[in-house]
Every structure is written in C-alpha cells, then in structure tokens.
Short mmCIF file of C-alpha atoms in Angstrom, two decimals:
data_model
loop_
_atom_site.label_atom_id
_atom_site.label_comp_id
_atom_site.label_asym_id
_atom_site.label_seq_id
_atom_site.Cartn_x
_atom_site.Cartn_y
_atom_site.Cartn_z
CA UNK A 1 -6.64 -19.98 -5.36
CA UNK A 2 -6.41 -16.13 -5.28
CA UNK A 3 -4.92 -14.36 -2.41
CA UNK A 4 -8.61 -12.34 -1.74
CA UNK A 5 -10.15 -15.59 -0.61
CA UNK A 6 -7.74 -15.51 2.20
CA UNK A 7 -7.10 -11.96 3.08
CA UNK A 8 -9.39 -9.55 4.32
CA UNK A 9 -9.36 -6.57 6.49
CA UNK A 10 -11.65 -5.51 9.01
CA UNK A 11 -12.36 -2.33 11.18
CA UNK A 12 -9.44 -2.81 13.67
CA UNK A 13 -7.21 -4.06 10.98
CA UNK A 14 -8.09 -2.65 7.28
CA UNK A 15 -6.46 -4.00 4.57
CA UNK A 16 -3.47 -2.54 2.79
CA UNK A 17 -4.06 -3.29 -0.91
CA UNK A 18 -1.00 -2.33 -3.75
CA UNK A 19 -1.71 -1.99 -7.45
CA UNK A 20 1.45 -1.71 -9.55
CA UNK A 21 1.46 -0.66 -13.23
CA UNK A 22 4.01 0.23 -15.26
CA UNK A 23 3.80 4.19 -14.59
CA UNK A 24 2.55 4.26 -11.25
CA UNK A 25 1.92 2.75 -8.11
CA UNK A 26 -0.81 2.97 -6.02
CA UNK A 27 -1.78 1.86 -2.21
CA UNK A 28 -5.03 1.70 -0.72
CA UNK A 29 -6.30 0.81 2.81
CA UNK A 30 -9.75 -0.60 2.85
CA UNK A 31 -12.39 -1.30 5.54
CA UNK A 32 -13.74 -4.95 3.89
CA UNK A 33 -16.39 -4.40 6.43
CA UNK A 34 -18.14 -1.25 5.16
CA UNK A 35 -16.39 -1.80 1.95
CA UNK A 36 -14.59 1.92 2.14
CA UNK A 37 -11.66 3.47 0.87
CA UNK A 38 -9.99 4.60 4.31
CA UNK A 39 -6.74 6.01 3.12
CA UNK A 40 -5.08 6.27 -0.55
CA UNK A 41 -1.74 7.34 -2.37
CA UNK A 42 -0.19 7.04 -5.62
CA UNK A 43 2.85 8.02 -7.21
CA UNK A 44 0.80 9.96 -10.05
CA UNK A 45 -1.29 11.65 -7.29
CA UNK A 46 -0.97 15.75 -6.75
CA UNK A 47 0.00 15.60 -3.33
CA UNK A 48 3.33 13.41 -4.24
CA UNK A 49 5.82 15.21 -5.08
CA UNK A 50 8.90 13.32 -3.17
CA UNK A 51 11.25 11.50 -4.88
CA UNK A 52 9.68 12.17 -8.38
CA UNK A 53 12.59 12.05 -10.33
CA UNK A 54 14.04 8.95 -8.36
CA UNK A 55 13.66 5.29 -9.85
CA UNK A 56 10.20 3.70 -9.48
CA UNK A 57 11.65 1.91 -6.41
CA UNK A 58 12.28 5.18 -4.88
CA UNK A 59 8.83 6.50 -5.99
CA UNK A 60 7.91 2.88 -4.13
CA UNK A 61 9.24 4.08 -0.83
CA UNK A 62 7.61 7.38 -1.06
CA UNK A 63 4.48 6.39 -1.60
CA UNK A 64 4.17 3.67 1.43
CA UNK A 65 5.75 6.20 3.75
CA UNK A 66 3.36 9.02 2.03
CA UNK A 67 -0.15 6.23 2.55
CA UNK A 68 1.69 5.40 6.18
CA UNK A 69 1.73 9.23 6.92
CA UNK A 70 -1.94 9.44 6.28
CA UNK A 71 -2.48 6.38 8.02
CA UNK A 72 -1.48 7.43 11.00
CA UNK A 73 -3.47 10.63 10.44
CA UNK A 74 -6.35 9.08 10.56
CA UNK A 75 -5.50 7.30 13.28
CA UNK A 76 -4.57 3.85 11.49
CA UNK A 77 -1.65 1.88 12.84
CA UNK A 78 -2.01 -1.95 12.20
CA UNK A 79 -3.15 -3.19 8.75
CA UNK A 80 -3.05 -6.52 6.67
CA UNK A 81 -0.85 -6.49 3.82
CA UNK A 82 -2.47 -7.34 0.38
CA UNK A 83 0.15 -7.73 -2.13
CA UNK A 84 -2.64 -8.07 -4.71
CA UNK A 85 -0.80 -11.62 -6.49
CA UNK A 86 2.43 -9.27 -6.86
CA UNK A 87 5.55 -11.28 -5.82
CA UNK A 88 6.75 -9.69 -2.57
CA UNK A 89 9.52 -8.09 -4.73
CA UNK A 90 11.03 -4.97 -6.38
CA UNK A 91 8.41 -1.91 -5.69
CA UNK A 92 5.89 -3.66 -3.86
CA UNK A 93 8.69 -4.83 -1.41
CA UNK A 94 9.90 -1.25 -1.60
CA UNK A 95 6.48 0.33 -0.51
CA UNK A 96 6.33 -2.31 2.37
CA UNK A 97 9.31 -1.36 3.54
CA UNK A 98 8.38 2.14 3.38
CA UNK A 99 4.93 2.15 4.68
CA UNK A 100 6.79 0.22 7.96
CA UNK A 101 9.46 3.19 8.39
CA UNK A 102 6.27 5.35 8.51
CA UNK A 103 4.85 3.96 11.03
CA UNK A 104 2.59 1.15 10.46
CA UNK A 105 2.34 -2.36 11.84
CA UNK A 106 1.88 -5.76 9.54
#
C-alpha cells in the first residue's frame, strides 16, 4: 500500500513532497486540491548556491531550509510531509530537519 493513498495535502496544509536521486534532490509543496506546484527547490536549481561543495547531506539541509525560506514567502507555514517511500533517513531526514530550522511546521 503506497504512502499517496494515505497522504494528501490540502489548501491549509499542502503537501511537502521529496524526490531524491543520486545527483540531486528536490522538494516540492503541492496544493492536492488544485493540483499546483506552490513552492519548489532543488539542489541542481540556479538559485542554490549554498553549501554546493558540501556532502549531499549538507546540500540536503540547504535545500529544505532554501524550499522553507520560500515557504514562508509565500506565506506557507504548516505542511504534510511526503517522504515519497524514502526511508526517513540520510538526506531526506537531512532536508526535514532543515526545512523545520526554516521555519515550517509538520
């Protein structure tokens, strides 16, 4: 049973979605409602320049205190956390852990 079938996010509280690949990682927060894009960042993005030369665990933190940054921008604050089947471990528990020192609530 996939994690989707139990997760969603809605207009109050969009969802925080993470893709990791073995370059990059990438963080989304969606509106399941209207089915938007609200919010993205990526460590391969052109507006991420922090902590490129760290390990991808660094990189990990950067980028969920980078999405958390725009987040809050947009006037974001609580989402759902969608670990996408990723074990809550290694970058995707680093960009958690940033994306809460930047502000946001899950």
């Amino acid at each position: 049973m996939g994690i989707r079938k139990r997760l969603s996010g809605s207009t109050e509280r969009p969802r925080l979605s993470v893709y990791r690949s073995n370059k990059g990682i990438y963080a989304q927060i969606i509106d399941d409602v209207s089915g938007k894009t609200l919010v993205s960042a990526s460590s391969l993005s052109k507006d991420f320049i922090a902590a490129a030369n760290g390990t991808k665990s660094d990189q990990s933190v950067a980028v969920g205190k980078l999405v958390a940054s725009k987040a809050i921008a947009a006037g974001i604050k609580d989402v759902v956390f969608d670990r996408n089947g990723y074990l809550y471990h290694g970058r995707v528990k680093s960009l958690a852990e940033g994306a809460r020192e930047g502000g946001l609530n899950f």
